[in-house]
Amino acid sequence: MNNIYTLTKNNKSLSIEFLSNNTLRIFDKKVKTDLIELCYKVNKTVPEINNDEFIYQGYHVVLKDNFDLVIYKNNVLVVSISNEYKEDQMNVHYALSDVSSVYGLGDKMAAMNRKGYYFRQWNTDDPVHQDELYPSLYKSINFLLNYTNKNYFGLFFPSTYPYEFDISHKALNHVYINSKCTSIDYFLFLGDKPKDIISNYSSLVGHPYFIRMKMLGNQQSRWSYNNEKEVRDVMEGYLKAKIPLDYIHFDIDYMDGFRDFTVDTNKFPDMKGLNKYLNSHHVEGVVINDSGVKVDENYVFYKFCKDKNLFSTYQGKEYVGTVWPGDAVFPKYYSKDAKKYFSEICYSFMKENGFTGLWNDMNEPTSFKGELPLDVDFSIKGRELTHLEEHNVYGEHMIRCFNSIWEKDNIRPYIFTRSAFATTPKYAFVWNGDNFSLWHHLRLCIPQILTMSISGAMFNGADVGGFGSDSTKELVIRWAEANVLMPFFRNHSNLNSKAQEPYAYDKELEDIYRHYIKIRYELIPYLYTLTYHMNKDGEPIVRPLFYNYPEDKNVLEINDQYMVGENMMVAPVVDQGVKERIVYFPKGIWFDYETGEKYTGGRSYIISMPLEKTGIFVKNHCIIPVFSNLMYIDRKEIDTIGFKVFGNSGSCELYDDDGISLDYKKKVFNVYKVSYKNSEFTLKSIKNGYESPYRNIKLYTNNKCYDLIFNSDIKEMIKND
Ligand code: GLC
């Protein structure tokens, strides 16, 4: 069966390949995709094609003689894409209607609607970045979600070469996509809703991996906790402040002279003992690993890689850049040998020192000497590879060396990276790199996280409180409130910045921080059920409002509110001194999660939000599964599941498993359907493979709490008096 249709004119050609999930691949010559892994599914049914026209999933598609691809839906033009191939570059461009938005492109710091901006996909670490006009950041995700003429469509460019996206910047209402990559090759996703397009795109690049439940917990970091005492002080600070905590991060100063996989034993004489101490409080250690390896003949890891020819070269010699240890060289992480050896070294290092999480950094790759020349040689046996082609996927190749180290212990990976490509989320999650403690960075982190989410990197987060420079008390509070339900929640700050831990300011900050972290812990079963769908279906945990309400034109440009799953919405204050804000509610009835205050959707309200308040809202007729009083997350210790009913009836789904092992792949998990109607509570398991530690249920309805005995099939009348 041939699933490819090719039009040839004047010695040129353009092909359309029919893939599953409403996806078409358009190409004149397919780019090499061996550096990444695509989950490529060919469609068995190819439409009938007459005169270069066909009907595909309700779309009328016409391939013109000049290779313009014109798409209509219900006789309305969706888009006309011009495909131009010149000697040294490809150019794809299309017009937008006046009413249009373009979303996507990963981590770029700008409004979600990318119209008016120019971006360049070239993974970049720049200390003064993260301004709205900065064209490149740490990640290159060439995915665009377009809304135009009442229709949505998606585009994804799979090449790892640099790309330029000019989105209504040089010419209003036009999108120009250029690349020196010498072929036209992109995927086109058709579908009525952003949700379908995003999940089809995510299926192609791979759904994000399934995280541990504990990773939804609160995390504390700093560059750096410089010695054992400072780490113990953090633990004690948290215990004293009674703020839940699950992970502490060890930044570069734990290393001996910034050498990867070493510990400075003067500062940390007993790293394993220190991690054991943290573990005794149910907190685990996450350790940083940088891509540049110190040049030092006496350093075992350097010698080892050198002997195996694992470093990239320039003009026949190792290419030497400058990173934290001074002179540093860059491994060829793409090589099979690197994966084999590095994973073993990393596994032993983590085990010997008691770390459970790995943080990968400086892997754009960054060198303080300036960018590596484009012809630095990353070739491996059988594959020529220049820095130009490897650059955007270097971070991914680095983490692919390590992401399987937990398999031996049947544990899900805890691995994250700063630099990433579109296909990275199936191996590692990401954080958004170095922001500053500035109000506009707080404002921008919301569209940034949401855009990452719809670009497939669905488990992500920003440095809470801001990384660079000192944060004010008010900013730390508002940042924690705004990020309260973001997937990855980590307070992190820079060397020399003032202490930013939640106990480092005053009692008011401590109280507010604790309050919202406790709400986050209460909502872990809700968030965890969403992580299940992220992994299984490619559905983002946090979403822009248009994801859930594509038919509501009022939500297309909302950058300061976000949806968490289908049923919750967060609307925080993100400006200094502000004590109230306008909140837009999509259709339906909504309740304030904390106060129960009711709002009727389809309009905006001005809502009072003093410093101690952020807006968390829940839809009518839904049930939110909750935990109570957790100070850390350890699934096996949790025997009570609560359900909060919003409105007089409702329903929800609840996913449950051991929260840590890979057994979910063998169907060792449960899915329950829960509902409450006419005073009758029902819980029924629809998938039942896990022996749950749940023993009790707390049902919250009618302003009361009812205690029930847990069982996987319950029907119980609740007496309302
Ligand atoms: C980079 C990271 C930052 C880290 C620092 C020191 O700037 O982005 O998070 O703290 O390096 O390792």
XYZ file of C-alpha atoms and ligand atoms in Angstrom:
733
model
C 0.000 0.000 0.000
C 1.351 3.382 -0.896
C 0.420 6.020 1.622
C 2.359 8.766 -0.132
C 1.026 10.969 -2.892
C 3.554 12.963 -4.946
C 2.993 15.872 -7.298
C 5.831 16.537 -9.741
C 6.097 19.687 -11.859
C 9.093 21.169 -13.663
C 11.579 18.816 -12.051
C 10.305 19.663 -8.606
C 8.017 17.674 -6.420
C 6.059 17.774 -3.219
C 4.689 14.732 -1.430
C 1.953 14.140 1.090
C 2.214 11.184 3.395
C -0.921 10.039 5.209
C -0.286 9.198 8.846
C -2.627 8.123 11.586
C -4.156 10.663 13.987
C -5.238 13.154 11.307
C -1.645 13.898 10.479
C -0.112 14.604 7.090
C 3.596 14.802 6.383
C 4.431 17.287 3.642
C 7.879 17.055 2.090
C 9.967 17.446 -0.984
C 12.700 15.345 0.589
C 12.375 13.865 4.072
C 14.907 15.219 6.544
C 16.980 12.692 8.459
C 15.237 11.995 11.743
C 17.662 9.421 13.106
C 18.831 11.814 15.839
C 15.398 11.764 17.416
C 12.702 9.137 17.891
C 9.316 9.842 16.354
C 6.361 7.609 17.075
C 5.469 7.289 13.465
C 2.208 5.601 12.551
C 1.278 5.232 8.937
C -2.371 5.494 7.998
C -3.866 2.456 6.329
C -6.486 4.425 4.465
C -5.463 6.916 1.856
C -8.162 9.152 0.391
C -9.027 9.061 -3.267
C -7.089 11.761 -5.048
C -8.468 13.411 -8.197
C -6.749 16.295 -9.966
C -4.499 16.842 -6.958
C -7.501 17.287 -4.683
C -8.883 15.079 -1.975
C -11.173 15.026 1.018
C -9.416 14.133 4.228
C -11.208 13.871 7.584
C -13.781 16.417 6.430
C -11.157 18.795 4.983
C -10.961 19.615 1.311
C -7.266 19.649 0.399
C -5.907 20.993 -2.905
C -2.301 20.778 -3.992
C -1.704 23.525 -6.559
C 0.764 23.408 -9.437
C 3.006 25.898 -7.646
C 2.995 23.547 -4.611
C 0.695 25.712 -2.541
C -1.285 23.490 -0.219
C -4.789 24.879 0.181
C -7.139 23.571 2.843
C -10.848 24.263 3.232
C -13.364 23.200 5.835
C -17.062 23.587 5.072
C -16.113 25.772 2.101
C -14.174 28.157 4.349
C -10.456 28.552 3.717
C -8.476 27.193 6.668
C -5.067 28.048 5.249
C -3.100 28.222 2.063
C 0.488 27.194 2.708
C 3.189 28.150 0.211
C 6.046 25.700 0.044
C 9.148 27.226 -1.478
C 12.431 25.522 -1.879
C 15.476 27.520 -2.899
C 19.055 26.371 -3.339
C 20.208 26.943 0.211
C 17.079 27.128 2.307
C 13.472 26.202 2.596
C 10.656 28.609 3.184
C 7.132 27.825 4.203
C 4.718 30.699 4.575
C 1.039 31.416 4.904
C -1.335 34.266 5.500
C -3.367 34.665 8.653
C -6.802 36.132 8.813
C -7.389 39.262 10.900
C -8.930 37.115 13.575
C -6.134 34.686 14.177
C -3.684 33.579 16.810
C -0.529 31.539 16.611
C 0.588 29.589 19.650
C 3.454 27.235 20.424
C 7.252 27.211 19.954
C 8.056 26.049 23.460
C 9.749 28.177 26.070
C 10.010 31.585 24.395
C 9.196 34.405 26.816
C 6.285 36.234 25.256
C 2.524 36.291 25.237
C 0.935 32.985 24.275
C -0.266 34.478 21.022
C 3.030 34.726 19.138
C 1.728 37.248 16.596
C 4.143 40.134 16.163
C 7.249 38.221 17.259
C 10.293 36.792 15.573
C 11.912 33.650 17.039
C 14.952 31.637 16.198
C 15.153 28.008 17.228
C 18.698 27.611 18.449
C 19.113 26.461 22.037
C 20.672 29.376 23.874
C 21.792 30.262 27.378
C 22.142 33.997 27.774
C 22.410 35.519 31.248
C 20.354 38.566 30.295
C 17.701 36.741 28.364
C 14.040 36.160 28.925
C 12.885 39.433 27.632
C 9.876 39.407 25.378
C 12.010 40.260 22.388
C 14.648 37.638 22.949
C 14.437 35.329 19.918
C 16.060 32.156 21.289
C 15.944 30.369 24.603
C 17.011 26.979 25.919
C 14.648 24.844 23.898
C 13.791 24.305 20.253
C 10.295 23.039 19.741
C 9.137 23.709 16.205
C 5.451 23.225 16.887
C 2.852 25.840 15.988
C -0.821 25.756 16.825
C -2.703 28.146 14.547
C -6.177 29.523 14.950
C -7.492 31.183 11.840
C -10.821 31.494 10.091
C -12.578 29.691 12.951
C -10.327 26.665 12.526
C -7.295 25.261 14.241
C -4.360 23.485 12.628
C -0.894 22.491 13.797
C 2.542 22.377 12.173
C 5.684 20.619 13.317
C 9.139 20.800 11.691
C 11.209 17.778 12.735
C 14.688 18.820 11.626
C 17.237 19.610 14.341
C 18.751 22.398 12.208
C 18.039 25.990 13.281
C 14.723 27.472 12.138
C 13.411 31.008 12.016
C 9.789 31.774 12.726
C 8.574 35.196 11.729
C 5.034 35.420 12.964
C 3.336 38.509 11.651
C 6.527 40.401 12.470
C 8.014 41.627 9.213
C 4.716 41.407 7.333
C 1.494 41.733 9.225
C -0.700 38.663 9.200
C 1.899 36.482 7.559
C 3.897 33.621 8.984
C 7.306 32.890 7.430
C 9.270 29.823 8.433
C 12.828 29.553 7.130
C 15.572 27.086 7.628
C 18.939 26.330 6.182
C 17.844 22.754 6.453
C 17.779 21.937 2.800
C 14.386 20.368 2.477
C 10.772 21.163 3.032
C 9.527 18.681 5.567
C 6.794 19.232 8.104
C 3.832 17.575 9.737
C 0.399 19.105 9.421
C -2.204 18.334 12.078
C -5.838 18.887 11.222
C -8.596 18.837 13.779
C -11.413 20.929 15.145
C -10.066 21.437 18.607
C -6.669 22.408 20.034
C -6.999 19.356 22.252
C -7.045 16.936 19.286
C -4.196 18.684 17.505
C -2.023 18.795 20.617
C -2.615 15.191 21.540
C -1.924 14.075 17.943
C 1.279 16.114 17.910
C 2.222 14.692 21.301
C 1.585 11.175 19.981
C 4.039 11.837 17.166
C 6.842 13.219 19.351
C 5.970 10.884 22.224
C 3.823 11.479 25.294
C 5.687 12.758 28.352
C 7.013 10.041 30.612
C 5.133 9.081 33.769
C 6.571 10.898 36.757
C 6.642 9.748 40.378
C 3.799 11.029 42.519
C 6.368 12.534 44.886
C 7.616 14.816 42.097
C 4.377 16.765 42.388
C 5.565 17.751 45.852
C 7.264 20.955 46.951
C 10.967 21.244 46.063
C 13.658 23.562 47.385
C 16.829 24.592 45.640
C 19.549 27.214 45.639
C 22.810 27.787 43.855
C 24.146 26.419 46.090
C 23.653 24.873 49.462
C 27.354 24.944 49.924
C 27.996 22.353 52.604
C 26.337 19.720 54.753
C 25.281 22.219 57.399
C 23.487 24.434 54.904
C 21.476 21.484 53.632
C 20.589 20.420 57.168
C 19.565 24.017 57.890
C 17.154 23.926 54.965
C 15.596 20.717 56.250
C 15.312 22.163 59.714
C 13.957 25.446 58.381
C 11.182 23.545 56.649
C 10.450 21.351 59.670
C 10.245 24.368 61.929
C 8.021 26.255 59.503
C 5.899 23.101 59.084
C 5.832 23.480 55.312
C 5.532 20.226 53.326
C 8.650 19.302 51.353
C 9.689 16.389 49.128
C 13.017 17.226 47.469
C 16.117 19.338 48.090
C 18.358 20.094 45.116
C 22.154 20.035 45.206
C 23.579 22.619 42.808
C 27.151 22.631 41.446
C 29.054 23.423 44.636
C 28.685 19.904 45.987
C 31.164 18.825 43.293
C 34.890 18.579 43.680
C 36.093 21.464 41.475
C 32.937 21.263 39.350
C 33.805 17.784 38.146
C 30.698 15.758 37.295
C 30.118 12.634 39.404
C 32.394 13.763 42.231
C 31.713 15.124 45.705
C 33.752 17.746 47.541
C 34.314 15.764 50.709
C 35.539 18.797 52.638
C 32.120 20.357 52.326
C 30.138 17.136 52.272
C 32.113 14.546 54.235
C 29.251 12.050 54.248
C 26.894 12.649 51.345
C 25.160 9.321 51.762
C 24.622 10.033 55.448
C 23.257 13.467 54.607
C 20.789 12.008 52.127
C 19.828 9.399 54.729
C 19.131 12.209 57.165
C 16.881 13.895 54.540
C 15.212 10.555 53.844
C 14.439 10.187 57.546
C 12.212 13.243 56.994
C 10.892 11.747 53.718
C 12.844 14.266 51.672
C 15.117 13.158 48.815
C 18.197 14.673 47.186
C 18.337 15.776 43.533
C 21.795 16.313 42.092
C 22.968 18.527 39.232
C 25.096 17.280 36.363
C 26.631 19.605 33.756
C 27.359 18.743 30.152
C 30.911 20.163 30.041
C 33.570 17.847 31.501
C 36.609 19.343 33.248
C 39.860 18.938 31.338
C 42.082 17.268 33.899
C 44.283 14.277 33.234
C 43.933 13.240 36.880
C 40.150 13.190 36.739
C 38.954 9.656 36.208
C 35.850 10.520 34.193
C 37.807 12.806 31.845
C 40.493 10.184 31.296
C 37.928 7.511 30.738
C 36.052 9.509 28.049
C 39.285 10.605 26.431
C 40.533 7.051 26.149
C 37.296 6.046 24.490
C 37.296 9.052 22.096
C 34.033 10.280 23.528
C 34.723 14.030 23.285
C 33.768 16.252 20.367
C 36.651 17.598 18.318
C 37.588 20.654 16.327
C 40.270 20.636 13.682
C 41.385 17.243 14.868
C 41.675 18.034 18.591
C 39.234 17.978 21.494
C 37.185 21.172 21.368
C 37.845 23.003 24.646
C 35.221 25.438 25.892
C 34.841 27.182 29.240
C 32.236 26.144 31.768
C 32.154 26.142 35.606
C 35.347 24.062 35.985
C 37.275 26.291 33.560
C 38.491 24.371 30.509
C 35.815 21.851 29.629
C 35.116 19.424 26.818
C 31.828 18.178 25.462
C 30.998 14.485 25.259
C 29.401 12.964 22.200
C 26.308 11.943 24.103
C 24.731 10.540 20.960
C 27.165 7.664 20.832
C 26.000 4.270 22.040
C 29.203 3.933 24.057
C 28.437 7.149 25.919
C 25.016 5.849 26.887
C 26.411 2.515 28.015
C 29.262 3.887 30.132
C 27.696 7.105 31.388
C 24.552 5.396 32.571
C 26.649 2.956 34.624
C 28.808 5.724 36.088
C 25.787 7.847 36.880
C 23.886 4.952 38.456
C 26.785 4.088 40.773
C 27.331 7.732 41.694
C 23.683 8.265 42.584
C 23.519 5.014 44.562
C 26.767 5.605 46.428
C 25.634 9.037 47.503
C 21.949 8.390 48.021
C 20.527 10.750 45.371
C 17.246 9.872 43.674
C 16.890 12.669 41.111
C 19.111 14.015 38.333
C 19.150 17.619 37.111
C 20.914 18.206 33.767
C 22.234 21.630 32.954
C 24.374 23.776 30.627
C 23.509 21.343 27.860
C 22.601 23.732 25.035
C 25.667 23.267 25.090
C 26.880 26.409 26.832
C 30.442 27.663 26.873
C 31.395 31.017 28.416
C 33.900 31.400 25.599
C 31.006 31.803 23.218
C 29.175 29.422 21.027
C 30.944 26.294 19.862
C 31.919 26.668 16.175
C 29.261 25.163 13.937
C 31.677 22.614 12.560
C 32.767 21.115 15.876
C 32.668 17.428 15.156
C 30.192 15.260 17.070
C 30.408 12.374 14.574
C 30.122 8.855 15.817
C 30.826 5.602 14.078
C 28.758 5.513 10.920
C 27.214 8.962 11.329
C 28.763 12.296 10.465
C 27.446 14.917 12.800
C 28.390 18.577 13.046
C 27.580 20.885 15.911
C 25.129 22.655 13.577
C 22.968 19.546 13.295
C 23.541 18.266 16.829
C 23.135 21.540 18.743
C 19.365 21.636 19.282
C 19.209 17.994 20.283
C 22.386 17.904 22.381
C 20.498 18.271 25.666
C 18.199 15.431 24.651
C 21.123 13.202 23.747
C 22.652 13.980 27.129
C 19.601 12.942 29.113
C 19.064 9.865 26.947
C 22.353 8.630 28.399
C 20.829 8.678 31.872
C 17.066 8.294 31.691
C 17.096 4.515 31.997
C 19.264 4.265 35.149
C 16.268 3.822 37.451
C 14.892 0.883 35.451
C 17.069 -1.624 37.316
C 15.336 -0.661 40.545
C 11.901 -0.593 38.925
C 11.540 3.103 39.649
C 10.297 5.874 37.374
C 12.978 8.361 36.360
C 13.445 11.652 38.124
C 15.331 13.460 35.388
C 15.067 16.980 34.073
C 16.922 19.166 31.654
C 17.292 22.802 30.681
C 17.945 22.301 26.976
C 15.396 20.305 25.019
C 13.997 19.450 21.621
C 10.402 18.549 20.742
C 10.996 14.850 21.384
C 12.637 15.291 24.817
C 9.579 15.059 27.135
C 9.257 11.296 26.708
C 12.646 10.923 28.466
C 12.883 13.911 30.799
C 10.868 16.807 32.085
C 12.073 20.380 31.806
C 12.308 23.565 33.766
C 12.371 26.958 32.183
C 15.891 28.025 33.063
C 17.159 31.242 34.573
C 14.519 33.875 35.108
C 14.913 36.919 37.355
C 13.081 38.003 40.471
C 11.144 40.602 38.509
C 7.420 41.162 38.304
C 7.332 40.898 34.533
C 9.097 37.531 34.754
C 6.398 36.341 37.104
C 3.797 37.565 34.619
C 5.565 35.894 31.693
C 6.146 32.571 33.394
C 2.446 31.757 33.042
C 2.277 31.950 29.218
C 5.732 30.362 29.140
C 4.673 27.321 31.167
C 1.376 27.030 29.281
C 3.117 27.254 25.935
C 5.596 24.584 26.977
C 2.626 22.494 27.970
C 0.833 22.753 24.632
C 4.188 22.248 22.876
C 4.383 18.780 24.434
C 6.645 19.487 27.436
C 3.755 19.064 29.824
C 5.645 18.509 33.056
C 7.508 21.763 33.529
C 7.820 24.777 35.777
C 9.665 28.023 36.432
C 12.030 28.911 39.295
C 9.534 30.027 41.931
C 10.517 33.370 43.455
C 12.755 34.080 40.458
C 16.339 32.899 40.002
C 18.479 35.999 39.371
C 18.712 38.888 41.874
C 16.959 39.440 45.205
C 13.274 38.790 45.488
C 10.974 40.939 47.589
C 8.684 39.314 50.093
C 5.626 40.264 48.071
C 7.084 38.796 44.872
C 7.925 35.449 46.516
C 4.382 35.233 47.861
C 2.732 36.107 44.571
C 5.035 33.725 42.685
C 4.186 30.816 44.954
C 0.490 31.636 44.705
C 0.583 31.954 40.913
C 2.453 28.654 40.500
C 0.501 26.792 43.139
C -0.792 24.174 40.698
C 1.940 24.308 38.067
C 3.275 20.782 37.407
C 6.823 21.275 38.758
C 7.069 23.495 41.812
C 10.600 24.446 42.859
C 11.864 27.539 44.638
C 15.348 28.238 43.243
C 17.655 31.241 43.404
C 21.019 32.415 42.253
C 24.427 32.596 43.873
C 24.689 35.825 45.896
C 20.959 36.489 45.842
C 19.295 36.874 49.185
C 17.861 33.772 50.843
C 14.574 32.880 49.204
C 13.375 29.886 51.188
C 9.842 30.362 52.486
C 11.067 30.641 56.091
C 13.712 33.268 55.221
C 11.452 36.344 55.294
C 8.814 36.644 57.991
C 5.872 34.869 59.536
C 3.372 36.321 57.105
C 5.228 34.908 54.098
C 5.755 31.603 55.869
C 2.036 31.343 56.676
C 0.865 32.174 53.164
C 3.421 29.873 51.527
C 2.458 27.032 53.864
C -1.217 27.626 53.193
C -0.863 27.291 49.424
C 1.637 24.433 49.531
C -0.870 22.617 51.723
C -3.594 23.269 49.162
C -1.250 21.847 46.517
C -0.715 18.714 48.643
C -4.435 18.427 49.189
C -4.895 18.423 45.399
C -2.214 15.788 44.664
C -4.767 13.073 43.692
C -6.352 15.511 41.230
C -2.947 16.467 39.781
C -1.783 12.863 39.742
C -4.835 11.741 37.770
C -3.886 14.438 35.272
C -0.310 13.135 35.040
C -1.791 9.761 34.154
C -3.609 11.340 31.215
C -0.532 13.332 30.272
C 1.376 10.075 29.892
C -1.439 8.004 28.429
C -3.186 10.503 26.153
C -0.790 13.416 25.642
C -3.080 15.805 27.512
C -1.462 18.748 29.291
C -1.846 19.054 33.072
C -2.079 22.850 32.907
C -3.651 24.442 29.879
C -4.480 27.783 28.367
C -8.201 28.514 28.647
C -8.672 28.105 24.883
C -7.668 24.432 25.214
C -10.799 23.698 27.246
C -13.029 26.365 25.662
C -12.054 26.615 21.990
C -15.427 28.041 21.061
C -15.102 30.998 23.476
C -13.400 33.897 21.671
C -12.923 35.783 24.945
C -10.253 33.367 26.106
C -7.905 33.416 23.110
C -5.606 36.028 24.628
C -5.781 35.269 28.352
C -2.196 35.059 29.626
C -2.724 35.398 33.363
C -5.117 32.558 34.132
C -4.730 28.841 33.561
C -6.788 25.697 33.621
C -5.680 22.697 35.618
C -7.319 19.751 33.896
C -10.961 20.213 32.972
C -12.298 21.396 36.269
C -10.004 23.851 37.988
C -8.798 27.305 37.077
C -6.128 29.482 38.702
C -6.229 33.273 38.404
C -3.428 34.828 40.474
C -2.264 38.382 41.119
C 0.945 38.976 39.155
C 1.495 42.709 39.720
C 3.112 44.554 42.563
C 0.758 46.227 45.015
C -2.365 44.878 43.371
C -5.053 43.603 45.732
C -7.849 42.748 43.337
C -8.048 41.552 39.770
C -10.376 40.872 36.886
C -11.077 37.174 36.446
C -12.805 35.834 33.360
C -14.987 32.766 33.912
C -15.837 30.591 30.902
C -19.410 29.330 30.600
C -21.037 27.542 33.535
C -21.131 28.037 37.265
C -17.878 28.289 39.208
C -16.935 28.223 42.880
C -13.975 29.642 44.737
C -12.137 26.503 45.914
C -11.463 27.964 49.329
C -14.514 30.055 50.161
C -17.223 28.434 48.029
C -18.184 31.870 46.620
C -20.220 31.332 43.456
C -19.640 32.943 40.017
C -21.669 32.676 36.851
C -19.484 32.172 33.778
C -19.441 33.868 30.397
C -18.300 37.109 32.004
C -15.621 38.723 34.159
C -15.674 39.732 37.800
C -13.428 41.969 39.851
C -12.322 39.763 42.711
C -10.586 40.888 45.858
C -7.180 39.225 46.255
C -5.236 40.617 49.162
C -1.682 39.360 49.615
C -2.826 36.142 51.279
C -5.246 35.183 48.515
C -4.950 33.689 45.056
C -7.860 32.684 42.852
C -8.425 28.930 42.614
C -11.795 28.088 41.113
C -13.722 24.889 40.485
C -16.516 24.099 38.076
C -19.984 23.253 39.251
C -20.940 19.566 39.211
C -17.534 18.210 39.701
C -15.817 16.284 42.412
C -12.223 17.009 43.314
C -10.285 14.109 44.882
C -8.138 15.255 47.797
C -5.616 14.104 50.392
C -5.491 15.629 53.838
C -2.677 16.858 56.054
C 0.292 15.555 54.105
C 3.759 16.865 54.952
C 5.369 14.749 52.208
C 4.194 12.303 49.558
C 4.591 8.607 50.129
C 1.738 6.765 48.460
C 1.985 3.623 50.579
C 1.358 5.598 53.764
C -1.825 7.244 52.492
C -4.920 5.345 53.569
C -7.568 8.037 53.156
C -8.953 9.562 49.996
C -11.288 12.525 50.168
C -13.817 13.807 47.653
C -15.019 17.396 47.600
C -18.306 17.869 45.796
C -18.866 21.239 44.137
C -22.550 21.897 43.572
C -25.303 19.522 44.652
C -24.041 16.681 42.467
C -20.947 15.786 40.505
C -18.544 13.199 39.231
C -14.849 12.591 38.702
C -12.283 10.033 37.741
C -9.508 8.962 40.085
C -6.302 7.224 39.038
C -4.305 5.314 41.612
C -1.112 3.287 41.695
C 1.974 2.949 43.868
C 3.206 6.329 42.614
C 6.767 5.242 41.988
C 7.337 1.940 40.208
C 7.131 1.034 36.541
C 4.437 -1.552 37.322
C 1.774 0.714 35.819
C 3.150 -0.524 32.482
C 1.938 -3.978 33.528
C -1.490 -2.581 34.345
C -0.867 -2.457 38.080
C -3.129 0.533 38.620
C -6.719 1.391 39.360
C -9.112 3.848 37.781
C -12.280 4.727 39.652
C -15.396 6.534 38.558
C -16.835 8.532 41.404
C -20.174 10.297 41.515
C -22.565 11.964 43.904
C -26.188 12.547 43.022
C -29.440 12.785 44.963
C -27.500 12.083 48.151
C -26.093 8.873 46.767
C -22.326 8.431 46.651
C -20.884 5.828 44.303
C -17.326 4.750 43.657
C -16.683 2.029 41.143
C -13.409 0.748 39.855
C -13.296 0.497 36.085
C -9.690 -0.724 36.031
C -8.482 -2.749 38.917
C -4.888 -3.966 39.023
C -3.395 -2.398 42.128
C -3.899 -3.354 45.727
C -4.680 0.060 47.103
C -3.744 1.132 50.638
C -6.934 3.230 50.794
C -9.090 2.271 53.781
C -11.199 5.359 54.366
C -13.117 7.909 52.375
C -13.929 11.418 53.435
C -16.806 12.857 51.488
C -17.165 16.624 51.670
C -20.582 17.873 50.670
C -23.285 20.136 52.085
C -20.573 21.838 54.144
C -20.062 18.599 56.042
C -17.587 15.785 56.041
C -18.867 12.181 55.949
C -16.628 9.234 56.838
C -17.025 6.081 54.749
C -15.124 2.820 54.544
C -13.146 2.452 51.324
C -13.917 -0.360 48.970
C -13.535 -0.540 45.223
C -17.269 -0.704 44.606
C -19.447 1.458 46.823
C -22.966 2.772 46.696
C -23.979 4.644 49.778
C -26.858 6.948 50.705
C -25.659 9.989 52.602
C -28.032 11.218 55.270
C -28.327 14.981 54.984
C -29.659 16.462 58.156
C 22.607 27.589 35.459
C 21.258 26.996 35.831
C 20.907 27.377 37.236
C 21.999 26.883 38.180
C 23.344 27.453 37.761
C 24.487 26.863 38.558
O 22.544 28.948 35.414
O 20.276 27.404 34.938
O 19.665 26.848 37.608
O 21.704 27.264 39.479
O 23.590 27.170 36.396
O 24.545 25.499 38.401
